[in-house]
Coordinates of C-alpha atoms in Angstrom, one line a residue:
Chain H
X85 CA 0.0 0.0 0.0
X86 CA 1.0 3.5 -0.6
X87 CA 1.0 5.8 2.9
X88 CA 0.9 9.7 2.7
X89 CA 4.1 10.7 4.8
X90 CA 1.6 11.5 7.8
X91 CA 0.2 7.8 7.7
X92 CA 3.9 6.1 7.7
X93 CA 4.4 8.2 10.3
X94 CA 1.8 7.1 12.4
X95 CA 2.8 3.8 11.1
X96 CA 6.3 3.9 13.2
X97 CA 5.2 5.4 16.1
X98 CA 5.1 8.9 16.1
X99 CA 1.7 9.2 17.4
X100 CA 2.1 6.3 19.8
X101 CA 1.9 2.6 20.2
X102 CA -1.2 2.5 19.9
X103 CA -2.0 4.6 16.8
X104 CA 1.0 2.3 15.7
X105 CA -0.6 -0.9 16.0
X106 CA -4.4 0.5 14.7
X107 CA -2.7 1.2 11.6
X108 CA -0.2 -1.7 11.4
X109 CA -3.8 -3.9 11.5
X110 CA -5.6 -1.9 9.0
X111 CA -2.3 -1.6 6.4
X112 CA -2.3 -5.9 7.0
X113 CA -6.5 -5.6 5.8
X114 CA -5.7 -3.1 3.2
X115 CA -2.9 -5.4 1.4
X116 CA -4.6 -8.8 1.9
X117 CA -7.4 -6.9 0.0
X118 CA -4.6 -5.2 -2.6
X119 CA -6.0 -1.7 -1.5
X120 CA -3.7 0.7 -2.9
X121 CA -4.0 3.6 -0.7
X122 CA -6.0 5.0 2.9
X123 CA -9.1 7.1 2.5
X124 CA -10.6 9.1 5.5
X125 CA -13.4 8.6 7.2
X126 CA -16.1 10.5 8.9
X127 CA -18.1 8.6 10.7
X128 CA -17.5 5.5 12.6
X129 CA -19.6 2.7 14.6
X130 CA -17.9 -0.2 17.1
X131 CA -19.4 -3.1 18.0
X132 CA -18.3 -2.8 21.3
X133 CA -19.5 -6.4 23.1
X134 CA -17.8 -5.9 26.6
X135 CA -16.6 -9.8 25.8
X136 CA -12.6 -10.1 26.5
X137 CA -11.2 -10.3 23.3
X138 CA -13.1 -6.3 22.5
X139 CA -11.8 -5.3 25.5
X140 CA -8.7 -6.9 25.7
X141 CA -7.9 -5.4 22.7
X142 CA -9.7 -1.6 23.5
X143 CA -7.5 -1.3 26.3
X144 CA -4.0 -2.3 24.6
X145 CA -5.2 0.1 22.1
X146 CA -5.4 2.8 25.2
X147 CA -2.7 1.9 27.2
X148 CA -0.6 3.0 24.1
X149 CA -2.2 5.8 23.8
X150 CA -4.7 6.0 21.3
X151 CA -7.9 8.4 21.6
X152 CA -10.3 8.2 18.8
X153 CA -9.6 10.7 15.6
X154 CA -13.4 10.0 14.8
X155 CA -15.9 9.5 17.7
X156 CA -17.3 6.3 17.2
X157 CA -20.8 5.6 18.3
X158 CA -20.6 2.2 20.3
X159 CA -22.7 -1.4 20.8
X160 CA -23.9 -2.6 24.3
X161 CA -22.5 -4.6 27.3
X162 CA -24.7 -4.6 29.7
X163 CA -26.6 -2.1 32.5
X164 CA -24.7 -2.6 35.3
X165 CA -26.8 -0.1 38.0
X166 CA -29.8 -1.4 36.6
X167 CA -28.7 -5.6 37.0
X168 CA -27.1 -4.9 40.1
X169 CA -30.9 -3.6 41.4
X170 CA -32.9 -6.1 40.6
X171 CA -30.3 -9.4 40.9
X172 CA -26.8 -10.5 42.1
X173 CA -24.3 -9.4 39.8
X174 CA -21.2 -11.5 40.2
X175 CA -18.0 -9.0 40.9
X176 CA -16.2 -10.7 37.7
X177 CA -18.7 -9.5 36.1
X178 CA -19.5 -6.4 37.2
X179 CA -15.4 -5.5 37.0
X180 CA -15.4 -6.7 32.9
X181 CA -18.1 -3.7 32.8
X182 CA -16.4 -1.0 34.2
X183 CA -13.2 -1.9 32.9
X184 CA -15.1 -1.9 29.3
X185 CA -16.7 1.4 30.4
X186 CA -13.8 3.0 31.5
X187 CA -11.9 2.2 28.1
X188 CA -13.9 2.9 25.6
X189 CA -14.7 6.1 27.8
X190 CA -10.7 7.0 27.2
X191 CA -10.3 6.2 24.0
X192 CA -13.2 9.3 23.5
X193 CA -15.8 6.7 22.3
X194 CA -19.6 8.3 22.4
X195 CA -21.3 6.4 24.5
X196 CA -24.7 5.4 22.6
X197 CA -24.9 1.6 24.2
X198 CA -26.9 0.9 20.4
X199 CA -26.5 -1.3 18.0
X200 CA -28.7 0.5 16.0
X201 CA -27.3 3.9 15.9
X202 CA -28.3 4.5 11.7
X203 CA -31.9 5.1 13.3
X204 CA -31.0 8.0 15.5
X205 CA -26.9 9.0 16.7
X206 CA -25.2 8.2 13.4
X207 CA -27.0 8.5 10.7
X208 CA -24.1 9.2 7.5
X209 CA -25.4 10.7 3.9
X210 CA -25.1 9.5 0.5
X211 CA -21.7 8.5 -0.2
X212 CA -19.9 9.2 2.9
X213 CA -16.9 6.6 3.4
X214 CA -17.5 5.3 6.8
X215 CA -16.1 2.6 9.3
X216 CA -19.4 0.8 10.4
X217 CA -18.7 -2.6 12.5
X218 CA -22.2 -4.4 13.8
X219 CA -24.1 -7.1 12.1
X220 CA -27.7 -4.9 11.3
X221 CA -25.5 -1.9 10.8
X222 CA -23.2 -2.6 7.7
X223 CA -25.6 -3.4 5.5
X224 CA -28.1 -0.6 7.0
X225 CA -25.8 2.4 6.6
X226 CA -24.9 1.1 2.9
X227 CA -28.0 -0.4 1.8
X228 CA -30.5 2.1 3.1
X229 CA -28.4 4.9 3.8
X230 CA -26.1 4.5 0.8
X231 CA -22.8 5.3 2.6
X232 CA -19.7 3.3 2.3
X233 CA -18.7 0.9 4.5
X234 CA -16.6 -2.5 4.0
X235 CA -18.2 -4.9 7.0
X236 CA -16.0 -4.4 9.7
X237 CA -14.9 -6.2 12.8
X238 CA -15.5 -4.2 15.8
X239 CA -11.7 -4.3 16.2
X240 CA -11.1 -2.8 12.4
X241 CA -13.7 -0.3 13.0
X242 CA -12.0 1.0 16.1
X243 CA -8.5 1.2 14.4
X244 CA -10.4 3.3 12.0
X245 CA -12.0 6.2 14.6
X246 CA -8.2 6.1 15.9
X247 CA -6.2 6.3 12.5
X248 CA -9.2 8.5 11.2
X249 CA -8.7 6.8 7.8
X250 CA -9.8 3.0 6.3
X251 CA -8.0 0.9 3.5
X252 CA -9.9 1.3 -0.1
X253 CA -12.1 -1.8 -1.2
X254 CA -14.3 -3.3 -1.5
X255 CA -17.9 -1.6 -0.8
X256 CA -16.3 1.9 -0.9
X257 CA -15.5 1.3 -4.6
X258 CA -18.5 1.5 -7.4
X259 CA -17.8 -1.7 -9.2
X260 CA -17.9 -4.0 -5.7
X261 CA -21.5 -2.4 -4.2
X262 CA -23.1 -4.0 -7.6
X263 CA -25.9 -6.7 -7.0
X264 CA -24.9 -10.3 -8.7
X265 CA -27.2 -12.7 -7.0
X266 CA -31.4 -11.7 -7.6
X267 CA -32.9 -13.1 -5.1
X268 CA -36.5 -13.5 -6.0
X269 CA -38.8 -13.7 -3.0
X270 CA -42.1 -15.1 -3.5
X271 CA -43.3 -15.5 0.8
X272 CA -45.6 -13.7 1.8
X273 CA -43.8 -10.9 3.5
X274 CA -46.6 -9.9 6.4
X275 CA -45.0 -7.9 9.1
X276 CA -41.2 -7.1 10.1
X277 CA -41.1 -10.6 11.2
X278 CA -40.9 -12.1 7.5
X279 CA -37.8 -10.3 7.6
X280 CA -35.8 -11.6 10.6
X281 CA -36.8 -15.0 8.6
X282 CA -35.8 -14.0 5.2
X283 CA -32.5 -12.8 6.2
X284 CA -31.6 -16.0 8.1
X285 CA -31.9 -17.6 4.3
X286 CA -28.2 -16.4 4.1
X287 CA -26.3 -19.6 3.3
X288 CA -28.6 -20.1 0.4
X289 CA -28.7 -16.8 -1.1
X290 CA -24.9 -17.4 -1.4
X291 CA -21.8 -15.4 -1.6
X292 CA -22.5 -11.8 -2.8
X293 CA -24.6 -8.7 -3.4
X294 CA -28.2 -9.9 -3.5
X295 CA -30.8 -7.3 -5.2
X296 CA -34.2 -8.6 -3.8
X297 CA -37.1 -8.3 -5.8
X298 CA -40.9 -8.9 -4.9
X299 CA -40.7 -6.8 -1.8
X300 CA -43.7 -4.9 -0.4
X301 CA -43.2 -1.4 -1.9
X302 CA -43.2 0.2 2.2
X303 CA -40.9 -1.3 4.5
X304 CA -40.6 -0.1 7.8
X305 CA -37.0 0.5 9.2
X306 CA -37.7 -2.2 11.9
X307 CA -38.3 -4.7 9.1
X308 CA -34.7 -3.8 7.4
X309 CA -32.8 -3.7 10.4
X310 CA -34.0 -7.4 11.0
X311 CA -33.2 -8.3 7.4
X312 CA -29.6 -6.9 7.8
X313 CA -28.9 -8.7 11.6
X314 CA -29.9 -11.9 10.1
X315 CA -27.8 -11.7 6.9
X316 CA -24.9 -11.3 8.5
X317 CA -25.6 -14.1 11.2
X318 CA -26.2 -16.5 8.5
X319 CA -23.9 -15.5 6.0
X320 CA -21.8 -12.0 5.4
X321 CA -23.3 -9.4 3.8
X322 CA -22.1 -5.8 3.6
X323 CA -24.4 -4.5 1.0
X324 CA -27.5 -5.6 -0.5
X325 CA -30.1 -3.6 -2.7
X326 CA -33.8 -2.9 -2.5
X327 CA -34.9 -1.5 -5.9
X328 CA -36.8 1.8 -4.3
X329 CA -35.1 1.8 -1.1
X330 CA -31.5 1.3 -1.7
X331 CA -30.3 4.8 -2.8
X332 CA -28.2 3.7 -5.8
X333 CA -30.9 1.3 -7.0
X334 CA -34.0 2.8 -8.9
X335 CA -34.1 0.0 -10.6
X336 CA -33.1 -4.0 -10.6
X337 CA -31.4 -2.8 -13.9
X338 CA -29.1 0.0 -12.4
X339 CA -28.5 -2.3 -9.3
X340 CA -27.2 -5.0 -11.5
X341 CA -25.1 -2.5 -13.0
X342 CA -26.5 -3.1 -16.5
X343 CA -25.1 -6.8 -15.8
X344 CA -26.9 -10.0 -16.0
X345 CA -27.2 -11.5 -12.4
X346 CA -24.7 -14.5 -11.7
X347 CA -27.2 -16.5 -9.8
X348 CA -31.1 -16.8 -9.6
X349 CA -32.4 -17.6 -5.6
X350 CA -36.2 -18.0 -5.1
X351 CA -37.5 -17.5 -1.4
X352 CA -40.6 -19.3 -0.6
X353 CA -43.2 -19.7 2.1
X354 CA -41.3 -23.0 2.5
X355 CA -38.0 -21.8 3.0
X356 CA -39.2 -18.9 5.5
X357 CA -41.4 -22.4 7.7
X358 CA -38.0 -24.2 7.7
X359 CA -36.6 -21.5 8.7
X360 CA -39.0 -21.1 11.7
X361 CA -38.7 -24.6 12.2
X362 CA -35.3 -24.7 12.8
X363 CA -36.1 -22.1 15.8
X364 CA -38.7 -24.2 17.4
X365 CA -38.0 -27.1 20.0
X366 CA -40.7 -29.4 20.4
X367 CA -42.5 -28.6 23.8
X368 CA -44.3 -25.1 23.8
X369 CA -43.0 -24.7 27.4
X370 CA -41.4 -21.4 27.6
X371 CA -39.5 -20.0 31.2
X372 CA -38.5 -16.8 29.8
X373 CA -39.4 -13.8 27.3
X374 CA -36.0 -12.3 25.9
X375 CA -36.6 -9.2 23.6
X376 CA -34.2 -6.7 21.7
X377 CA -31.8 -8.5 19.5
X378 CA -31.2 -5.5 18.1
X379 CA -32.7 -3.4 20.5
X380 CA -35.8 -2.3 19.6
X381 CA -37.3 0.7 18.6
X382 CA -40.0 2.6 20.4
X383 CA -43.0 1.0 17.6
X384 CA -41.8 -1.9 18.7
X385 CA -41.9 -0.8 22.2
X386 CA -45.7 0.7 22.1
X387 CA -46.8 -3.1 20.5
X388 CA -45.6 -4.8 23.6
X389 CA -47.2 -2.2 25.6
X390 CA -51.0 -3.2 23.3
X391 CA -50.2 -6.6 24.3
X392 CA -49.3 -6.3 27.8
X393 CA -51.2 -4.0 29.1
X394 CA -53.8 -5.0 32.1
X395 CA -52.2 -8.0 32.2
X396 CA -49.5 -10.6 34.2
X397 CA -46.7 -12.6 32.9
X398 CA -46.1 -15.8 33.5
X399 CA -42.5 -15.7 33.6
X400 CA -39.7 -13.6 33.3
X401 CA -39.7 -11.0 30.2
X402 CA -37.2 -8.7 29.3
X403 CA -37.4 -5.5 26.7
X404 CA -33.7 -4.4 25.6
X405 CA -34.2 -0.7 23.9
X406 CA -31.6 2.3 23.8
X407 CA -31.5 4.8 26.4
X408 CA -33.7 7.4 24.2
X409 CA -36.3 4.7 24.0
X410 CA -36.2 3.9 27.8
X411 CA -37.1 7.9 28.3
X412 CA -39.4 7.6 25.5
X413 CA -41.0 4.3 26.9
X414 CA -41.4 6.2 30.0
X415 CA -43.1 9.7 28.6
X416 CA -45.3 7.8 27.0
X417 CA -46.5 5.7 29.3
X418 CA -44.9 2.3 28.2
X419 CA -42.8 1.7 30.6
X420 CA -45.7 1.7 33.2
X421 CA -47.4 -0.9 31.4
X422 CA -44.6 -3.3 30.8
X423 CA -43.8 -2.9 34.6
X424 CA -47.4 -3.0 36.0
X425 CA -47.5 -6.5 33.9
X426 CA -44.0 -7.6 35.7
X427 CA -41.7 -7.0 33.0
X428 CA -38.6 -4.9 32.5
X429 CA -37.5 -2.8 29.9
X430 CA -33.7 -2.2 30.3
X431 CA -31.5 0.2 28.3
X432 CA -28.0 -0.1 27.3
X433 CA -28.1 -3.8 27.8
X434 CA -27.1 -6.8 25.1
X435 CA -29.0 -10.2 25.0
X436 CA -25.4 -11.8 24.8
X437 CA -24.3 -10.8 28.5
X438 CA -23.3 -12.4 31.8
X439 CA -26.8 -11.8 33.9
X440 CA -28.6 -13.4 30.9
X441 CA -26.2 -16.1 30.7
X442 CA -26.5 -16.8 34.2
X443 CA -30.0 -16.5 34.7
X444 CA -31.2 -18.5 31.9
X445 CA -28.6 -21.4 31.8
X446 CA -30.2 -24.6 30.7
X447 CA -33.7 -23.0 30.1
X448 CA -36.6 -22.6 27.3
X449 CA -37.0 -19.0 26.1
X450 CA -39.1 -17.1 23.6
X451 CA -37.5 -14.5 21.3
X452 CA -38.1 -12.4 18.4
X453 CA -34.8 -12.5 17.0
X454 CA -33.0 -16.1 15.3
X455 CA -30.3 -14.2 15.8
X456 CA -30.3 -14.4 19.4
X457 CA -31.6 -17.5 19.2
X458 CA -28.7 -19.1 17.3
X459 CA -25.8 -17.2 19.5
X460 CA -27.4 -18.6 22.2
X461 CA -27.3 -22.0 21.5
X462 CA -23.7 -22.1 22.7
X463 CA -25.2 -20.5 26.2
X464 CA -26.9 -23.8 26.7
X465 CA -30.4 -21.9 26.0
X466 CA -33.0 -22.6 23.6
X467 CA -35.1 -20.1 21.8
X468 CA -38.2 -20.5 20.3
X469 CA -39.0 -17.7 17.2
X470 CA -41.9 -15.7 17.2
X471 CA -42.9 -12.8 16.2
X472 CA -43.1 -9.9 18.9
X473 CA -46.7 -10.0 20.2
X474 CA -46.7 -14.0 20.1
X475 CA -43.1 -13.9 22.8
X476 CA -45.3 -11.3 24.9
X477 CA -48.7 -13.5 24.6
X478 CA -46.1 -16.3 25.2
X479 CA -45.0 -14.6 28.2
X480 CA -48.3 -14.1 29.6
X481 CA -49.4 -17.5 29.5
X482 CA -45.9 -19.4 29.9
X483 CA -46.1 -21.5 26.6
X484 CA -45.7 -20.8 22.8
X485 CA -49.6 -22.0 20.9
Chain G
X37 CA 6.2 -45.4 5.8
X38 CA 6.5 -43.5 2.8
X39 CA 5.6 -39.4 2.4
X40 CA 3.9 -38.2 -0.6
X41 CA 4.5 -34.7 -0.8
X42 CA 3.0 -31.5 -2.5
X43 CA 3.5 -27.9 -2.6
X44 CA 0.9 -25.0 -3.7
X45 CA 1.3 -21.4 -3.9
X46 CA -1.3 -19.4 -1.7
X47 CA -2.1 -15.4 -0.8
X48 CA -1.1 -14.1 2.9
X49 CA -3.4 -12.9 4.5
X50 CA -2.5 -12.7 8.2
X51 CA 1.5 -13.6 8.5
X52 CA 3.2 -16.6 10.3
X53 CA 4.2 -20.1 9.7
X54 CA 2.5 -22.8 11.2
X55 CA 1.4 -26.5 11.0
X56 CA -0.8 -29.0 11.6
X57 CA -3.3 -31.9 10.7
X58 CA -5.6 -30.3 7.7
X59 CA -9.8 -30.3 8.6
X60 CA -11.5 -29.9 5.8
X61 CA -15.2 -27.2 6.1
X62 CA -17.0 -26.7 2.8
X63 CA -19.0 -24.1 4.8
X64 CA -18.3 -20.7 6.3
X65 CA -17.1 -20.4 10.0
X66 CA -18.1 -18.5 12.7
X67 CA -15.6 -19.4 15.8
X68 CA -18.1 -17.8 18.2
X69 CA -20.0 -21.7 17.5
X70 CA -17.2 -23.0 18.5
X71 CA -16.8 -24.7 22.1
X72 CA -14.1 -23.2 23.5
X73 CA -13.7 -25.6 26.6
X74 CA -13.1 -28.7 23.8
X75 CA -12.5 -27.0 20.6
X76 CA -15.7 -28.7 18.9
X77 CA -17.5 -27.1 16.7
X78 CA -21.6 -26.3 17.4
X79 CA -23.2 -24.5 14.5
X80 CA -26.1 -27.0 13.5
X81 CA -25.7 -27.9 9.7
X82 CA -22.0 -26.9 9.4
X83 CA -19.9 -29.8 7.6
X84 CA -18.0 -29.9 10.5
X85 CA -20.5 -30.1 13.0
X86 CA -18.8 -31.6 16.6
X87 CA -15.9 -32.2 15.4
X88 CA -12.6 -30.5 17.2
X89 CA -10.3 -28.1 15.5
X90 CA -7.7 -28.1 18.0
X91 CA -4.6 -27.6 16.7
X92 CA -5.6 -28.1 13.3
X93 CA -4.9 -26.5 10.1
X94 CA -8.5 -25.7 9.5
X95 CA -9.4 -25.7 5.7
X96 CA -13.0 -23.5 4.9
X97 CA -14.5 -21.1 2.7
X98 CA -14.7 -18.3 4.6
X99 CA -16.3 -16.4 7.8
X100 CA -19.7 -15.9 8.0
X101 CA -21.7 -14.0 11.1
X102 CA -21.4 -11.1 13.2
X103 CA -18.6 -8.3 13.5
X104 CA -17.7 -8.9 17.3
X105 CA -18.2 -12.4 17.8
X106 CA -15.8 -13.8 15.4
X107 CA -13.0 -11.9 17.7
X108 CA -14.1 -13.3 20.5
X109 CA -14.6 -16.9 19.4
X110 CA -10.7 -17.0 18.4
X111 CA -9.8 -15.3 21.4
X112 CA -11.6 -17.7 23.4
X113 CA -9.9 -20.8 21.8
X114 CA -6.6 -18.9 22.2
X115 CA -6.8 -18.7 25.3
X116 CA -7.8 -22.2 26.3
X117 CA -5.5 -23.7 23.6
X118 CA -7.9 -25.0 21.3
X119 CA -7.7 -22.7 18.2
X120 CA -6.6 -24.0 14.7
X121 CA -3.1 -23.4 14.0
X122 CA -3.8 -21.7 10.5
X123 CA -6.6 -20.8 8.4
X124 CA -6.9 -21.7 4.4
X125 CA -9.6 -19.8 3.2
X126 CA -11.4 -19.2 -0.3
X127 CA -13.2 -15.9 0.3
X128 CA -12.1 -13.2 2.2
X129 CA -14.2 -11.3 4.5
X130 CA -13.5 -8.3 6.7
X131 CA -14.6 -9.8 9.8
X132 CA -12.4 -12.9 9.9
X133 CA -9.6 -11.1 8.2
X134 CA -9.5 -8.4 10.7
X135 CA -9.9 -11.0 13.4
X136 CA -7.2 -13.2 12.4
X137 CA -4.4 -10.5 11.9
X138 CA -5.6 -9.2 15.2
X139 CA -5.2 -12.6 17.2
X140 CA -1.9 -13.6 15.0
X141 CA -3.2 -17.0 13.6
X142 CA -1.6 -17.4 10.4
X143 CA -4.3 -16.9 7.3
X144 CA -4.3 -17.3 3.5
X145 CA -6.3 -17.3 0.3
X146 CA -5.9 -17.9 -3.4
X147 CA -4.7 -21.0 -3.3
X148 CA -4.2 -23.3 -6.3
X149 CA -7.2 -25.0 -7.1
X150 CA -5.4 -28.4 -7.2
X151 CA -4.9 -27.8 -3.4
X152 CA -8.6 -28.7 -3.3
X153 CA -8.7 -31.7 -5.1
X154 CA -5.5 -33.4 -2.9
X155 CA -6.1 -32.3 0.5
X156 CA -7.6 -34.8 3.0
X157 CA -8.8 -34.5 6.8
X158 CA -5.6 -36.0 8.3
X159 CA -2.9 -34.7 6.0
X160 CA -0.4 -33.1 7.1
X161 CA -0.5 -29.5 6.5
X162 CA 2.3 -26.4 6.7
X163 CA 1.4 -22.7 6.0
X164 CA 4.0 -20.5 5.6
X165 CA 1.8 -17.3 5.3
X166 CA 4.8 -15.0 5.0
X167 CA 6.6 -17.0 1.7
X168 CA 3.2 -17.6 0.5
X169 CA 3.3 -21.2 0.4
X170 CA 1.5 -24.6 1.5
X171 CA 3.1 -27.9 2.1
X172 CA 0.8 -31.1 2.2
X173 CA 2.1 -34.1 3.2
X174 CA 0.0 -37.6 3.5
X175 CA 1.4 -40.2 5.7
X176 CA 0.8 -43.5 4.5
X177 CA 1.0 -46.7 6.4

């Protein structure tokens, strides 16, 4: 790759060890991708997990003393005030948090908590070359928002707020954000839900760009951030096209690029059931309601609150929204009803965190989300898939109908 | 015992030499379904489904899955021992790229396609990421 002199120099140390090593990692992407030079950036997103390797890497980032060029907006851990309220929160635990805190804190990250900040704190234009880690954000902030931004680890983006600048490939370059695969779907697509489904059908749309066709001409931003966490839990997807939606594609022409498509999918009513299928255990039993995975928005929010309202769960149920949905939940009178019904609606907190983990160890839950689901499979905990109001009906009675 | 040897040229993608006994995915990976206690590997429907990578010289087409996982599932197995020595991959993605060069485990691409055809779970495997080069060897009895 070719450095500007200020780049080499940051290269060999004279901005610290840490700056070093960000772009020591991002020159290693850059060639193994045969980028040719370092572009800047203006916005950037990390998928901050408070899990050891992030923060094991965060902090040897800080202790050489890096501090982010570009603000990034950050992911979740978990709410620690708010977990150490209501359970015991073991002091391993509690310590990963604060030391996560703490870090990302010095390294000048924002702190959003969000995986979903393209709906609200970081929001990029047309075109603007970006750093975006986070599996519903890539392809949100590319697809929908058309910026440009390869699909980044959370550790790549973070090398990128530091250095301020990314390696140029892949989607930043016209000729790689082209569709090749149409993917034809012919399922009914209802509600959001049909989305969280079609996006799990990553492994057979295949390796690529798809351009889907046959789409409801409205789609709500809840529906395409579930379409872009599930594409890249089943597959890898940084980009895809919506003909309508997707900024650069008016047409399934212009998305193609004027090319013929490499490869034809067709998405059925039968591949959406297997997917469900997949997510459903035999016995309706549920012990738990787990919702937010991503966190969800305050629409989502107000249908729990229809659901709920006047009425007792069964079993445990948790809501995971941002911390501007919590304060909206609680203006509008949400928050009341999830709470009156026994529930809690917790900001700044990821489904993939130690008082879930503990909590839930060996035990049947409902959740919108096969991503969750599928992570936490390795948790020892079973999900059953259903759409929001069925996990909140679900809730109420204790089993899935 | 005889050795039957063979050597194919290969892209570096994350630099090191290392060896082992070759596993052989035809899916993607995500190392976050990975167990990282035993090393065995627990995404339903993957080719490789529980069996352990341990050591190995794990052979796939690429990662698949989200942006801070992959990190942490290599981490994990680093930590207890238990991740593959290298990674021979045919598609390159950010995530696992970045991951790789970030925990040090040696990963390429572009490999000849003959590799394909003569590599077998078992064989012995070298990548040498840095000259760009794999060497398989299969013991025979």
């Amino acid at each position: 790759m070719k450095l500007t002199a200020n780049e080499q120099a940051m290269l060999e140390g004279k901005y610290g060890a840490g700056a070093a090593l960000a772009m020591e990692i991002q020159v290693a992407i850059g060639e193994s991708f045969d980028a040719e030079r370092m572009v800047e950036i203006t916005r950037a997103h990390v998928a901050t997990s408070n899990q050891e390797a992030d923060t094991w890497f965060a902090e040897k980032l800080l202790l050489g003393g890096a501090y982010c060029k570009i603000r990034p907006t950050v992911n979740p851990g978990f709410n620690l005030k708010y977990f150490q309220q209501i359970s015991e929160v073991a002091e391993e635990d509690a310590k990963m948090m604060e030391r996560t805190h703490n870090t990302y804190k010095g390294l000048g990250a924002v702190l959003t908590y969000d995986c979903t900040p393209y709906l609200g704190s970081n929001i990029p234009h047309l075109g603007e070359i970006i750093a975006f880690s986070e599996s519903s954000a890539t392809p949100y902030v590319n697809a929908v928002w058309g910026a440009r931004s390869n699909r980044e680890a959370s550790q790549s983006a973070l090398c990128a707020a530091i250095t301020g600048v990314v390696p140029e490939f892949g989607l930043l370059l016209d000729e790689n954000r082209k569709g090749d695969i149409l993917v034809r779907v012919e399922a009914d697509m209802k509600s959001d839900f049909e989305y969280q489904l079609l996006g799990f059908t990553g492994k057979k749309i295949g390796i690529g760009v798809p351009v889907f066709v046959g789409l409801p001409a409205k789609i709500s931003p809840e529906a395409l951030m579930n379409l872009g966490a599930q594409l890249n839990t089943s597959g890898a997807f940084g980009m895809y096209h919506i003909p309508g939606i997707t900024p650069e594609a008016p047409t399934p022409e212009v998305a193609f690029g004027g090319k013929k498509p490499v490869r034809e999918v067709v998405i059925t009513n039968k591949d959406l059931k297997e997917i469900l299928e997949y997510f459903s255990p035999a016995s309706g039993t549920i012990e738990f309601a787990l919702l937010g995975c991503p966190l969800l928005t305050i629409s989502q929010v107000r249908d729990i609150a229809l659901v709920i309202e006047n009425k007792k769960l069964k079993v445990p149920m948790f809501v995971l929204v941002n911390s501007l949905t919590k304060e909206l939940a609680k203006r509008m009178g949400y928050l009341d009803a999830i709470r009156e019904a026994g529930g809690h609606l917790v900001e700044d907190t990821c489904m993939d965190q130690p008082p879930f983990w503990h909590s839930f160890k060996g035990k049947v839950g409902v959740t919108e989300s096969p991503k969750c689901a599928f992570y936490m499979n390795r948790r020892e905990m079973t999900y059953i898939v259903r759409d929001i109001e069925t996990c909140v009906e679900a809730a109420i009675k204790g089993e899935v109908k | 015992m005889s050795q039957d040897q063979n050597v194919f040229k290969c892209h570096k993608i994350s630099k090191g030499v290392a060896s082992g006994e070759a596993l052989v995915s035809q899916d993607d990976m995500n190392f976050y379904m990975v167990e990282p206690s035993t090393g065995i590997v627990v995404d339903r429907g993957n080719s490789i489904e529980g069996r352990n990578i341990t050591g190995t010289v794990l052979i796939f087409r690429g990662g698949k899955g989200s942006s801070v996982v992959m990190a942490d599932g290599l981490y994990q197995l680093t930590m207890t021992k238990r991740a593959p020595r290298a990674m021979i991959i045919k598609n390159p993605e950010t995530v696992l790229v970045a991951s790789a060069i970030v925990m040090k485990i040696p990963l390429v691409d572009r490999v000849d396609p003959k590799f394909y055809d003569t590599v077998q779970d078992g064989d012995l495997v070298e990548v040498d990421a840095n000259q760009g080069i794999i060497t398989v060897t299969r013991k025979q009895a």
